[in-house]
XYZ file of C-alpha atoms in Angstrom:
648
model
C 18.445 -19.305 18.249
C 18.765 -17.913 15.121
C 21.951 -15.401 15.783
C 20.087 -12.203 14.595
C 20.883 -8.571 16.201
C 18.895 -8.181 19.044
C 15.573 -6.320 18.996
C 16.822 -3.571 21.609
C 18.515 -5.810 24.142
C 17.762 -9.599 25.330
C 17.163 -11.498 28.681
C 20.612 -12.690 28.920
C 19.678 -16.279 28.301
C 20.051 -16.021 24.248
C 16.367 -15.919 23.851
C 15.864 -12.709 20.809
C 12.513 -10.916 20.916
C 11.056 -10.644 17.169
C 7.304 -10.352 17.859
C 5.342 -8.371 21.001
C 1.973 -9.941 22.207
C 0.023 -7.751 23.903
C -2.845 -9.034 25.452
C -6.401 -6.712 27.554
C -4.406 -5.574 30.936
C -7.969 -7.062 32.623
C -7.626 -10.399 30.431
C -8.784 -13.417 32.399
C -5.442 -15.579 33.674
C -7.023 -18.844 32.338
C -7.034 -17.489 28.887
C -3.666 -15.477 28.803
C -1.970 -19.225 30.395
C -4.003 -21.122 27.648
C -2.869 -18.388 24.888
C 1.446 -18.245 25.808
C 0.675 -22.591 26.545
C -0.106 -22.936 22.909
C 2.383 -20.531 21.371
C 5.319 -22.585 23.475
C 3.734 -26.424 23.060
C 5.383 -28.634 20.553
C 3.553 -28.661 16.983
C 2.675 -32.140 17.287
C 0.742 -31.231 19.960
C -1.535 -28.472 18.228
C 0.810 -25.478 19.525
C 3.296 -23.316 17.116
C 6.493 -23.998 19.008
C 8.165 -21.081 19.602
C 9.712 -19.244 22.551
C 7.394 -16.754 24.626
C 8.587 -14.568 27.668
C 6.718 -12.359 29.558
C 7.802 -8.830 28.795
C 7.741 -7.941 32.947
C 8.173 -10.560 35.203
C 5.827 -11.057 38.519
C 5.402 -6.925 38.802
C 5.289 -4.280 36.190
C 7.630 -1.550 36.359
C 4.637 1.335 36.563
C 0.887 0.793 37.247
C 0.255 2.140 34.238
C 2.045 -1.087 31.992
C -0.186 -3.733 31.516
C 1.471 -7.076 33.178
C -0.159 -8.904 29.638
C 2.846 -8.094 27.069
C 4.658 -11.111 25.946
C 7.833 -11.739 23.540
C 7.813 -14.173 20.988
C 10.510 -15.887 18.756
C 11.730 -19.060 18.087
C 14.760 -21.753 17.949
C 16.690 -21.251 14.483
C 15.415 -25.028 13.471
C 11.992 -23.812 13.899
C 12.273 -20.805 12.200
C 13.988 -22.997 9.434
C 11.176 -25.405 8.738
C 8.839 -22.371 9.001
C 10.821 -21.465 6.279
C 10.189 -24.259 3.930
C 6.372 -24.376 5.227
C 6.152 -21.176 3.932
C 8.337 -21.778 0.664
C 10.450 -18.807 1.099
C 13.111 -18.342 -2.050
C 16.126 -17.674 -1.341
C 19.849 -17.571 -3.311
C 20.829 -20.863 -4.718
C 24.994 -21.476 -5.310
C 24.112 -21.305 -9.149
C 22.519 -18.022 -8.685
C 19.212 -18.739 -8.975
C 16.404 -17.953 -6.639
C 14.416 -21.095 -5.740
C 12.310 -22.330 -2.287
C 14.236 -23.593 0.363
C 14.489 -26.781 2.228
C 15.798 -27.877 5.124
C 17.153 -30.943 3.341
C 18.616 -28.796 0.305
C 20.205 -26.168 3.048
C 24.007 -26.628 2.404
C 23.158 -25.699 -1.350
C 21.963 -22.474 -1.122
C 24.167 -19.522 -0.992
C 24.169 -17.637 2.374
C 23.682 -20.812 4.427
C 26.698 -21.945 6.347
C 27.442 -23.612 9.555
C 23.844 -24.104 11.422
C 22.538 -21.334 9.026
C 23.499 -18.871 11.448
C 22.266 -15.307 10.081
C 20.630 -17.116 6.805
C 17.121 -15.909 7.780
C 16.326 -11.689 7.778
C 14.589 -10.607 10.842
C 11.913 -9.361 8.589
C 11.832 -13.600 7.311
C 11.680 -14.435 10.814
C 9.049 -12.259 12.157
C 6.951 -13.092 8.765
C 7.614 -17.186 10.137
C 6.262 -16.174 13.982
C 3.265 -14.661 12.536
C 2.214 -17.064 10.385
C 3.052 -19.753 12.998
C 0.683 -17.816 15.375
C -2.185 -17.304 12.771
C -2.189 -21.467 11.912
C -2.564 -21.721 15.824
C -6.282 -23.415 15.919
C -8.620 -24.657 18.369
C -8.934 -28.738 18.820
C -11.407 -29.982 21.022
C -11.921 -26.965 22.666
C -15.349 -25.416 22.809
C -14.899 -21.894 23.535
C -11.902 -19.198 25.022
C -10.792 -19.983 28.272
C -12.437 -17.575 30.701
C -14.640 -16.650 27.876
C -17.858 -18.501 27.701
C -18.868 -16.532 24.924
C -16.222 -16.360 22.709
C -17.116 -19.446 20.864
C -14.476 -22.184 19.161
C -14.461 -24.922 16.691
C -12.321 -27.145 15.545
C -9.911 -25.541 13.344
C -10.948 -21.987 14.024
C -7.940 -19.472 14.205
C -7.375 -18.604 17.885
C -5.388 -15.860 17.562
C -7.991 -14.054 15.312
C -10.798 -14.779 17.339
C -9.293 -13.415 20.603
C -8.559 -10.474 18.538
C -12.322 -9.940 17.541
C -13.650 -10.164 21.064
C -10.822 -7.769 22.264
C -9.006 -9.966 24.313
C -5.819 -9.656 22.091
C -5.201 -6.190 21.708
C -2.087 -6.276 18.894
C 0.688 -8.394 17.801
C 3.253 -6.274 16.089
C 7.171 -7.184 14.918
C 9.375 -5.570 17.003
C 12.453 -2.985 15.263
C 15.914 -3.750 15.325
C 17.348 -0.609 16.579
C 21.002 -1.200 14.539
C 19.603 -1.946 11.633
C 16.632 0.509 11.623
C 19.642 3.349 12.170
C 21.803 2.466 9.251
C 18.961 2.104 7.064
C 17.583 5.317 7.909
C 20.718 7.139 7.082
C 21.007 5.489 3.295
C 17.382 6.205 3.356
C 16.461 9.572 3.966
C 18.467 11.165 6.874
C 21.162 12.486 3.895
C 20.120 14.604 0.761
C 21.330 12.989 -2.077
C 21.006 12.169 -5.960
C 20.451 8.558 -5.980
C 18.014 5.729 -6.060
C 16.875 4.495 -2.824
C 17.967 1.838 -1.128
C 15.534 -1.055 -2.665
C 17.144 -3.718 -1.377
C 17.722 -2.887 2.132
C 14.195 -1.802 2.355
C 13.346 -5.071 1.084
C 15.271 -7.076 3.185
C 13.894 -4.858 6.823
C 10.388 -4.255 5.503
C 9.328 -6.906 3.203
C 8.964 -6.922 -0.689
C 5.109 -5.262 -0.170
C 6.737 -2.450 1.118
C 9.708 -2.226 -1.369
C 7.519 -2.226 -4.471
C 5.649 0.374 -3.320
C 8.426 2.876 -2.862
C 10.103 1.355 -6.200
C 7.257 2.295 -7.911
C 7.389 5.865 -6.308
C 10.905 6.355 -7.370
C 10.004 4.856 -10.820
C 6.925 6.976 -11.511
C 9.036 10.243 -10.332
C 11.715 9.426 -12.681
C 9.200 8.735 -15.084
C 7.702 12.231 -14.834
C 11.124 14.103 -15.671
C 10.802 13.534 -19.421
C 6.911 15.371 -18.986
C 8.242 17.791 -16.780
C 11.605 19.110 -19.455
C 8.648 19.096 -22.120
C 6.141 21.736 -19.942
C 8.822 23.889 -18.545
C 9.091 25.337 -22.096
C 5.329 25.034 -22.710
C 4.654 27.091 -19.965
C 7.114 29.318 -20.614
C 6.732 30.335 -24.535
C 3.179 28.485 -25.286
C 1.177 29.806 -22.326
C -1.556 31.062 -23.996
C -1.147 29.644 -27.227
C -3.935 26.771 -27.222
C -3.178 25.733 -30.806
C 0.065 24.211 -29.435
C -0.760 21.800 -26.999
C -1.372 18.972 -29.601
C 2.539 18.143 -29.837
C 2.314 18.022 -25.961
C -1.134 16.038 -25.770
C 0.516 13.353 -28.472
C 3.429 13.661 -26.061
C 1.593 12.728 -23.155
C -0.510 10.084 -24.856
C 2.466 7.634 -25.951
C 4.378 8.523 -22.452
C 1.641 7.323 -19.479
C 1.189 3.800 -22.285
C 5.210 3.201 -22.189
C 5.378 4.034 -18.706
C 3.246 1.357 -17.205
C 4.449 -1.145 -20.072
C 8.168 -0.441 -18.570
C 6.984 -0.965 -15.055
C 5.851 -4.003 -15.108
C 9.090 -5.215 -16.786
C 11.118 -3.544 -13.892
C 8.746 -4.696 -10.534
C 9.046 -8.463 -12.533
C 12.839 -8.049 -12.262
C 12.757 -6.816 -8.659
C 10.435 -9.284 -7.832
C 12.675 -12.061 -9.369
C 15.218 -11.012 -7.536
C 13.653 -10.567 -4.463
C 12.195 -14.308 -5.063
C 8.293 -13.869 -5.230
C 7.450 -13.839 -8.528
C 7.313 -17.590 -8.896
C 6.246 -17.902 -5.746
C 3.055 -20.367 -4.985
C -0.026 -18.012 -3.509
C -0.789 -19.117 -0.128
C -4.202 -20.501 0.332
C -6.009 -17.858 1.791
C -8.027 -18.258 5.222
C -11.358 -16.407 5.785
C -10.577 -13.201 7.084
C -11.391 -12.219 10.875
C -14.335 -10.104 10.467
C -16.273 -12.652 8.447
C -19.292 -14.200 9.554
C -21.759 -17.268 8.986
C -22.967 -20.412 9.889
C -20.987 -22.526 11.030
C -20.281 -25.728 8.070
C -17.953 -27.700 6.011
C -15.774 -25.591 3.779
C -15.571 -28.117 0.609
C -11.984 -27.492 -0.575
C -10.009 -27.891 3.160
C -12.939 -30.145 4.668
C -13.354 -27.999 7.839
C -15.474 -26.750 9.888
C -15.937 -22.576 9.448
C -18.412 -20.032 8.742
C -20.500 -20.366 5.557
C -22.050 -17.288 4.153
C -24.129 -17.004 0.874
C -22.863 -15.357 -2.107
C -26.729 -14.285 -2.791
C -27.326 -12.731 0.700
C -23.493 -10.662 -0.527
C -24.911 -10.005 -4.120
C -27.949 -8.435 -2.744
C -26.206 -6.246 0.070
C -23.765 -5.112 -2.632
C -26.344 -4.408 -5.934
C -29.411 -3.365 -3.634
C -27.109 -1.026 -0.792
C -23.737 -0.382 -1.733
C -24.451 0.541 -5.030
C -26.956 2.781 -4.362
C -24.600 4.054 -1.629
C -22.342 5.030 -4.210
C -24.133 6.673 -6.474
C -25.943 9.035 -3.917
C -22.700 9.824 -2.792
C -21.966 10.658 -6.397
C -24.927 12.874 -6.629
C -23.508 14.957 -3.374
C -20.322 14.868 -5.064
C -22.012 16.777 -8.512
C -24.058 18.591 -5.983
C -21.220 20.511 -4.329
C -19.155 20.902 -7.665
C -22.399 23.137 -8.697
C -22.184 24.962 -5.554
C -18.627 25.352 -6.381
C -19.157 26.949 -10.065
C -21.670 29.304 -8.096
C -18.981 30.622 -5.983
C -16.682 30.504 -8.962
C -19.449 32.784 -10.793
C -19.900 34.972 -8.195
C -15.950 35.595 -7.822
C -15.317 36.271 -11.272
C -18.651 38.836 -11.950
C -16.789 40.844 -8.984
C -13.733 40.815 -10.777
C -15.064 41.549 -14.104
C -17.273 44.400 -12.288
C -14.299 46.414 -10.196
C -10.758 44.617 -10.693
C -8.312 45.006 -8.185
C -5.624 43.305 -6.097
C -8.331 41.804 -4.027
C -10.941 40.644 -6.416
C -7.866 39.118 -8.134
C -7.197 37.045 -4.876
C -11.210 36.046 -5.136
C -11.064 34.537 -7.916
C -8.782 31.939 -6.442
C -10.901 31.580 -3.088
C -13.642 29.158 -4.739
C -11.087 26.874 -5.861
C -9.033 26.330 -2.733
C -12.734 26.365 -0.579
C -13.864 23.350 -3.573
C -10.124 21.655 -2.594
C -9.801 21.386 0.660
C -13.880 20.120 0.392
C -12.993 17.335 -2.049
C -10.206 16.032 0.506
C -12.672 16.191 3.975
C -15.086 14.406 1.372
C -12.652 11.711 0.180
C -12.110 11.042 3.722
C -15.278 10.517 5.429
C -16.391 8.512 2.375
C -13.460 6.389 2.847
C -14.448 5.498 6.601
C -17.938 4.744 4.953
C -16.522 2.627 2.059
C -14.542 0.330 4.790
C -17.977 0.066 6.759
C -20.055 -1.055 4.287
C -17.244 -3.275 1.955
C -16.849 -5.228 5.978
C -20.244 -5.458 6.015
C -20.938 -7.201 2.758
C -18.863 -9.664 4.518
C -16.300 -10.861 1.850
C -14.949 -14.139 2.891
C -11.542 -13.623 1.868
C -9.419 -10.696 2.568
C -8.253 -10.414 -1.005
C -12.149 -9.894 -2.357
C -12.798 -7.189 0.613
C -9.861 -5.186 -0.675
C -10.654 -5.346 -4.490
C -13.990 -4.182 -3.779
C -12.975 -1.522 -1.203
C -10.500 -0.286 -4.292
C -13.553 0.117 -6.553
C -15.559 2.222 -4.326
C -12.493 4.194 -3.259
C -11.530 4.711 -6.513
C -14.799 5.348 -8.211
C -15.478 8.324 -5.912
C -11.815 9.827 -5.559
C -12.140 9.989 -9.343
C -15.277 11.391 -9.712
C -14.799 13.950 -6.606
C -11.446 15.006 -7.675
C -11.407 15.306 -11.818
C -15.711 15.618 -12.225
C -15.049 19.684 -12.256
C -11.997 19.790 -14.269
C -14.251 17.244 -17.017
C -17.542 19.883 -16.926
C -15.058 22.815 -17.251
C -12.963 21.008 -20.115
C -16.031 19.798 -22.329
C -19.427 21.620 -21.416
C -18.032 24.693 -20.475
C -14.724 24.450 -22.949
C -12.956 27.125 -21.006
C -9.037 26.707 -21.117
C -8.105 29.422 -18.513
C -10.529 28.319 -15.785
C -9.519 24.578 -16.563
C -6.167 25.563 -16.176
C -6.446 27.576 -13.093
C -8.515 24.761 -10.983
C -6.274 22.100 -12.298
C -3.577 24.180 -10.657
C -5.475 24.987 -7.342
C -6.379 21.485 -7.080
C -3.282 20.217 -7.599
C -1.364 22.374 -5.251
C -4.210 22.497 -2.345
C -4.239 19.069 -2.175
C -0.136 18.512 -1.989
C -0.254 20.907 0.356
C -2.763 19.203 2.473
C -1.015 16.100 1.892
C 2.347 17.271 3.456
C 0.852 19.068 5.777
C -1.183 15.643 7.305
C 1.128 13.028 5.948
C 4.749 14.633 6.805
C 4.997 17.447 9.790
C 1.948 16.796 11.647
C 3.352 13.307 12.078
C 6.522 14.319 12.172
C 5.706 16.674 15.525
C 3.801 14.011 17.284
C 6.304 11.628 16.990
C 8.863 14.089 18.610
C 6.403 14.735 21.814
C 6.164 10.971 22.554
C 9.929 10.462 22.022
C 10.986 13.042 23.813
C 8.092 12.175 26.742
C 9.415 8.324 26.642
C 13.204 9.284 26.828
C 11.564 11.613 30.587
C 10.531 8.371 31.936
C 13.675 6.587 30.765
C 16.364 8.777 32.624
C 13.836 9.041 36.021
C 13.805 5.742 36.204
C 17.790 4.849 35.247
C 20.612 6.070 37.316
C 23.078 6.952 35.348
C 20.789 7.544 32.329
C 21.117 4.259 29.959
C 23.315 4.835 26.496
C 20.452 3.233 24.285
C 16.998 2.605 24.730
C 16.364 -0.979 27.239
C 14.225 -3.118 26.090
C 11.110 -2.483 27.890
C 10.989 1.109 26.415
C 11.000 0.131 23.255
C 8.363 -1.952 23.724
C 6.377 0.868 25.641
C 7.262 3.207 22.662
C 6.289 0.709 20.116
C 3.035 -0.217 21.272
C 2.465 3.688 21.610
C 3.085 4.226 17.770
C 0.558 4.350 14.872
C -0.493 0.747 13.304
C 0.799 0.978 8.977
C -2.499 0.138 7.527
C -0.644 -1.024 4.198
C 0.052 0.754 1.279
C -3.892 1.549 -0.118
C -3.562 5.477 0.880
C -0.142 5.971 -0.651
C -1.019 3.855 -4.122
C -4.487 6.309 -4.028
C -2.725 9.047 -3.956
C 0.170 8.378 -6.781
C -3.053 7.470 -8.796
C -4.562 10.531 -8.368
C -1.807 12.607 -8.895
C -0.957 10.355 -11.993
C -4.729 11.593 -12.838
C -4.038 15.207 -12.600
C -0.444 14.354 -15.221
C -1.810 12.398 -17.764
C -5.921 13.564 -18.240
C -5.407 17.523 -18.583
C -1.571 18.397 -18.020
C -1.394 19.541 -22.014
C -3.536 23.078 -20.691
C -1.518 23.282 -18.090
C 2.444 21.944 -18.363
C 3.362 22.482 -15.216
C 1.866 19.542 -13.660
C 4.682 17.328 -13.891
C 6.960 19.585 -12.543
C 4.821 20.009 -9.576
C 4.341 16.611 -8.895
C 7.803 15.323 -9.400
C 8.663 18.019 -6.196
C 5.810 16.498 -4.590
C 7.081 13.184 -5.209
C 10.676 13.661 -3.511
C 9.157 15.023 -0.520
C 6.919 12.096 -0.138
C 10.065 9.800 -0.486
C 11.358 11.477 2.618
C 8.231 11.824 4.995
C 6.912 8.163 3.929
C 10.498 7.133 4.773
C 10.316 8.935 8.365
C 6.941 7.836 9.305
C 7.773 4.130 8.080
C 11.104 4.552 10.481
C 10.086 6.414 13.552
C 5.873 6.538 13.334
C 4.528 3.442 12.669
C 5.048 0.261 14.439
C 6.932 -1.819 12.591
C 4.575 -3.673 9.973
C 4.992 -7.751 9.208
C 6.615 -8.693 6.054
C 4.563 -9.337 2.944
C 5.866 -11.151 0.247
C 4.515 -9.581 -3.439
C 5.305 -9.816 -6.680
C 4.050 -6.942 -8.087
C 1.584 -3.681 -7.226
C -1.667 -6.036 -7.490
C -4.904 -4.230 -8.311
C -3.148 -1.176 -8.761
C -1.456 -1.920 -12.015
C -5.051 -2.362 -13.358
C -6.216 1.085 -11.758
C -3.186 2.879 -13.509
C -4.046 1.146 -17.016
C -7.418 2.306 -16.782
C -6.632 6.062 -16.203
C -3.876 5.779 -18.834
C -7.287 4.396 -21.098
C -9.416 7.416 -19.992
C -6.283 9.646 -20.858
C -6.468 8.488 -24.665
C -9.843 9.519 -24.408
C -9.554 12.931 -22.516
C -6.231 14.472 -24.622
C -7.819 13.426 -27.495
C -11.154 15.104 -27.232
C -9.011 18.049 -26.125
C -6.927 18.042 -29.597
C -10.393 18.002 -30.918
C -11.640 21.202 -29.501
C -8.473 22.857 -30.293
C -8.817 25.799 -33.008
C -5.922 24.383 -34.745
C -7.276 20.864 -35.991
C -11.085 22.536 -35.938
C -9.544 24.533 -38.567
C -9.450 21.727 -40.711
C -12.810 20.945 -40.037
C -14.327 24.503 -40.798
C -18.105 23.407 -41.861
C -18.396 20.107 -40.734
C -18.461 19.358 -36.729
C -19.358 15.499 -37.574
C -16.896 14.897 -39.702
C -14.566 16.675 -36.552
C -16.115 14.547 -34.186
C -15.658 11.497 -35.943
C -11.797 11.709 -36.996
C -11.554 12.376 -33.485
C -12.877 9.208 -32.358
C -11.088 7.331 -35.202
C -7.828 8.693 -33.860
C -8.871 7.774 -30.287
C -9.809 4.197 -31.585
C -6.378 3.583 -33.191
C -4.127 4.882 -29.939
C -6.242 2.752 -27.695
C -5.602 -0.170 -30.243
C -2.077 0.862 -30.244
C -2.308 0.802 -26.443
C -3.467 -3.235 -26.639
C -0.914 -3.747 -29.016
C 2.006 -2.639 -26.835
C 0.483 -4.867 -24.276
C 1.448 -7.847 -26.027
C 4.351 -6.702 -28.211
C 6.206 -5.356 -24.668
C 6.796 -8.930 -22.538
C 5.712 -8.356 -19.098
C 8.537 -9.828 -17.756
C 11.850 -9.921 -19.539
C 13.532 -12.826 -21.850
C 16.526 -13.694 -19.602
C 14.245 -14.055 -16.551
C 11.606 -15.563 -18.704
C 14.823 -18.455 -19.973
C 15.388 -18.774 -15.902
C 11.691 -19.725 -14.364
C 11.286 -21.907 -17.329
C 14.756 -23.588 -16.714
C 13.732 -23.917 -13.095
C 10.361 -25.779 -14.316
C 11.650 -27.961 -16.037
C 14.733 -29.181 -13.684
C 11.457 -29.329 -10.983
C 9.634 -31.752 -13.433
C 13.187 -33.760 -13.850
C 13.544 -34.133 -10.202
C 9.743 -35.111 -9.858
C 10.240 -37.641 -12.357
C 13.194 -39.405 -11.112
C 11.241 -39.688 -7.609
C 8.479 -41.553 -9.107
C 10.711 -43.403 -11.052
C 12.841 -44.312 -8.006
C 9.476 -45.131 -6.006
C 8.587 -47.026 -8.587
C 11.432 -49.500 -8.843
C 11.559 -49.632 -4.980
C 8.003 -50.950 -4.878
């Protein structure tokens, strides 16, 4: 075995837990022998090879735990040559980060001995799943016990037992030492420093990691914004003529910003050992469906779907989805401006204290609507993107990001673009921008940190009840078996869409209209430290523990953040436009206004693509390293063919 700390306790026989099966408490006992049969057979016999124990032997300990719950892991020579399957990079003696090999082992720099400790538990649980995802059917025709759940050669077993229920989760299991110490470096003690990248990386995968670097980048990022609107908001308040110097401001700051980033996740990433790492070939993803035929590229047999059949579900119902749902969107920002109306000519009529209050009433209402909207349109935007049925997981998530993000934008900034530029009135712009902003982080902490927070102290402090009835004297740490029980209990991480959406939006409410109102940064770097903490918490003692993903960057995400920084250009500069002091220039000709306004926009948005090549995405010295690699790869590759050669 791979000498790793163990996941909450062991068997005694050196056998270390990493991943939990949990199979349907009423799942037939030919299919749940068949299943832990071809986790445990050899590979050269169609199974994955690893180690599987049943979680309670012969008898539960209470009728209410299902008998089905199995442990996986593995021998450390399997989880080795998973290893190189995989092509993980790791730390070679020169210092450079390259894939490992069983037969290259000695040379790399944390291997010694047997390679005792070489592999994270994160690696190892990332090996175990993918072992158990390439388990496929042979000859075999259909699920043991199952009539109906049909097989073919090659089809993954694992997912289809998952799609006919009879495999309720598979989830790696946390390491109870390690989860502790990395909780107090994390968030358990307030403190002024970055966050603890690398030990994130190495317990939760690089996936994981980027996404909180970028959170700590983009808050850092803010400060410079948030030093320039204190005094904005302080001695410029109402002075609208001002906010060009702050507009400018904000224009060349979200364009450096994202340049910068991509420079940093490429170093992280380097480091970390994906960013010259080969893309997996991607499988078809569980929920799609088809004929069954010959996939061209891996000569299989799988599902075949056409892309006309997906064209016309997505141009003749999704689309039309979308923009309906765009209409009710514009249809409830009019009610909104009613109610906004009707507030303000009751103000205006007899002010006092509590017409005052009023006038702030519409706004919150129109906030806390937007977010009940943005949800149930995001439960309807993962129904219909599943059933377009993408083939590939990769395509149902870029297309799911579309529709998420085409709505979010339009429901959350549509009222602050009609107030800005058909209405053109500052104060109220400022004032919903504010209410927005605030409702919604509100809301946000409110669902994301304490509610969570408060369920996940009822169920430990209900599991820790059952613990001490049944152990006499109570146990000093959790066994085994509780974990487990607590685990499987926990919230599933869906991945890191909802926390990207909402850094985008908030980066939405900084960079389109923060020059009318300079508080925003302020607000959402406080925003931002909070959600270090509470994402930190839930990802330690909420969620299940979620499988490694190796990543080399933020993905589609980069691209969403580009194009708001675009639509920024276009906002601030309309808004220096309509300011009194550059339409005094302008005092008898609004053309001649409009179209030095759209010059100006033209030449930032050039200067925009010109930073994109002048700033290297990823930097020299790195840049000097993957090409040195390259070419000692196409050295070695030669001398093997030579060799061969001269053999033959």
């Amino acid at each position: 075995m791979l000498k790793q700390p163990s996941a909450g306790g062991d068997d005694g026989s050196g056998f270390t837990p990493l991943v939990v099966v949990e199979l349907a408490p009423d799942a037939k006992e030919e299919a749940v022998v068949w299943l832990t049969r071809k986790i445990s057979d050899s590979e050269q016999s169609g199974g994955a090879g690893l180690s599987v124990q049943q979680l309670w032997s012969g008898t539960a300990e209470t009728e209410k735990d299902n008998p089905n719950v199995f442990l996986v892991g593995g021998s450390r020579q399997r989880l080795l040559s998973g290893a190189e399957d995989l092509g993980l990079f790791k730390e070679f003696n020169d210092g450079s980060m390259r894939a490992f090999t069983c037969a290259n082992r000695d040379n790399f720099k944390d291997f010694k001995g047997d390679g005792d400790g070489f592999l994270s538990m994160a690696e190892c649980q990332y090996i175990v799943k993918h072992e158990l995802d390439s388990l496929r059917a042979k000859s075999e025709t259909h699920i043991p016990g199952y009539e109906k759940a049909k097989l073919y050669p090659g089809k993954s077993i694992i997912r289809r037992m998952q799609s006919k229920g009879i495999l309720v989760q598979v989830f790696p299991l946390h390491e109870t030492e390690e989860l502790k110490r990395l909780s107090f470096t994390w968030y358990k003690k307030v403190k002024l420093s970055l966050q603890p990248l690398d030990e994130i990386r190495h317990y939760y995968g690089e996936g994981l990691a980027l996404y909180f670097g970028f959170l700590e980048y983009f808050t850092f990022a803010l400060v410079p914004m948030a030093l320039v609107g204190v005094p904005y908001y302080l001695f410029d308040w109402e002075s609208y003529d001002k906010y060009v110097l702050f507009a400018g401001f904000n224009l060349v700051w979200c364009t450096v910003i994202l340049e910068a980033w991509k420079r940093s996740s490429a170093t992280m990433a380097y480091r970390w050992g994906t960013l010259s790492r080969k893309k997996a070939f991607e499988e078809p993803r569980p929920g799609f469906r088809g004929v069954l035929g010959l996939n061209p590229v891996t000569g299989r047999e799988e599902p075949l779907y056409p892309n006309t059949k997906r064209l016309l579900r997505v141009y003749l119902v999704s689309v039309p989805f979308v923009v309906l749902c765009l209409y009710l969107s514009l249809y409830v920002m009019m009610v909104y401006f009613l109610m906004e109306g009707w507030a303000l000519s009751l103000h205006d009529a007899e002010p006092t204290f509590w017409t005052t209050v009023l006038t702030f009433v519409p706004s919150v209402i129109y906030a806390v609507v937007i977010e009940v909207m943005n949800l149930i349109y995001r439960y309807a935007a993962e129904f219909l993107t599943g059933w377009e049925n993408h083939r590939l997981e990769s395509s149902y998530q870029n297309h799911l990001v579309l529709k998420v993000l085409v709505f979010n934008f339009f429901n959350c900034f549509a009222s602050l673009f009609y107030i800005a530029f058909v209405m053109q009135d500052m104060v109220m712009l400022r004032q919903s921008l504010a209410t927005l902003l605030i409702t919604s982080q509100i809301l946000n902490q409110v669902m994301e940190a304490f509610l969570p927070y408060w369920l996940q102290r009822r169920r430990n402090k209900k599991m820790m009840r059952r613990a001490r009835k049944r152990a006499s004297p109570p146990p000093a740490e959790m066994p085994l078996a509780d974990q487990v029980r607590l685990e499987a209990d926990m919230s599933t991480y869906l991945g890191t869409f909802d926390d990207y959406l909402e850094l985008f939006l908030l980066f939405g409410y900084v960079s389109l209209f923060s020059c009318v109102y300079p508080l925003a940064a302020v607000l959402v770097v406080l925003n931002n430290v909070t959600e270090v903490y509470s994402d930190a918490f839930k990802m330690c003692h909420v969620f299940k523990r979620p499988f490694s993903e190796p990543a080399a960057n933020i993905g589609v995400w980069q691209l969403a953040f580009e194009a708001m920084s675009v639509i920024a250009v276009v906002t601030n500069c309309a808004l220096i436009g309509m300011s009194p002091q550059v339409k005094s220039y302008f005092p008898e000709s609004e053309t001649q206004l409009i179209l030095w306004t759209a010059a100006i926009e033209h030449g930032l948005l050039a200067l925009k693509l010109i930073l994109t090549f002048v700033i290297p995405d990823v930097p020299k010295h790195i840049q000097t390293k993957l090409a040195r690699l390259e070419f000692e790869s196409l050295e070695a590759l030669k001398k093997k063919v030579r060799a061969s050669t001269e053999v033959g």
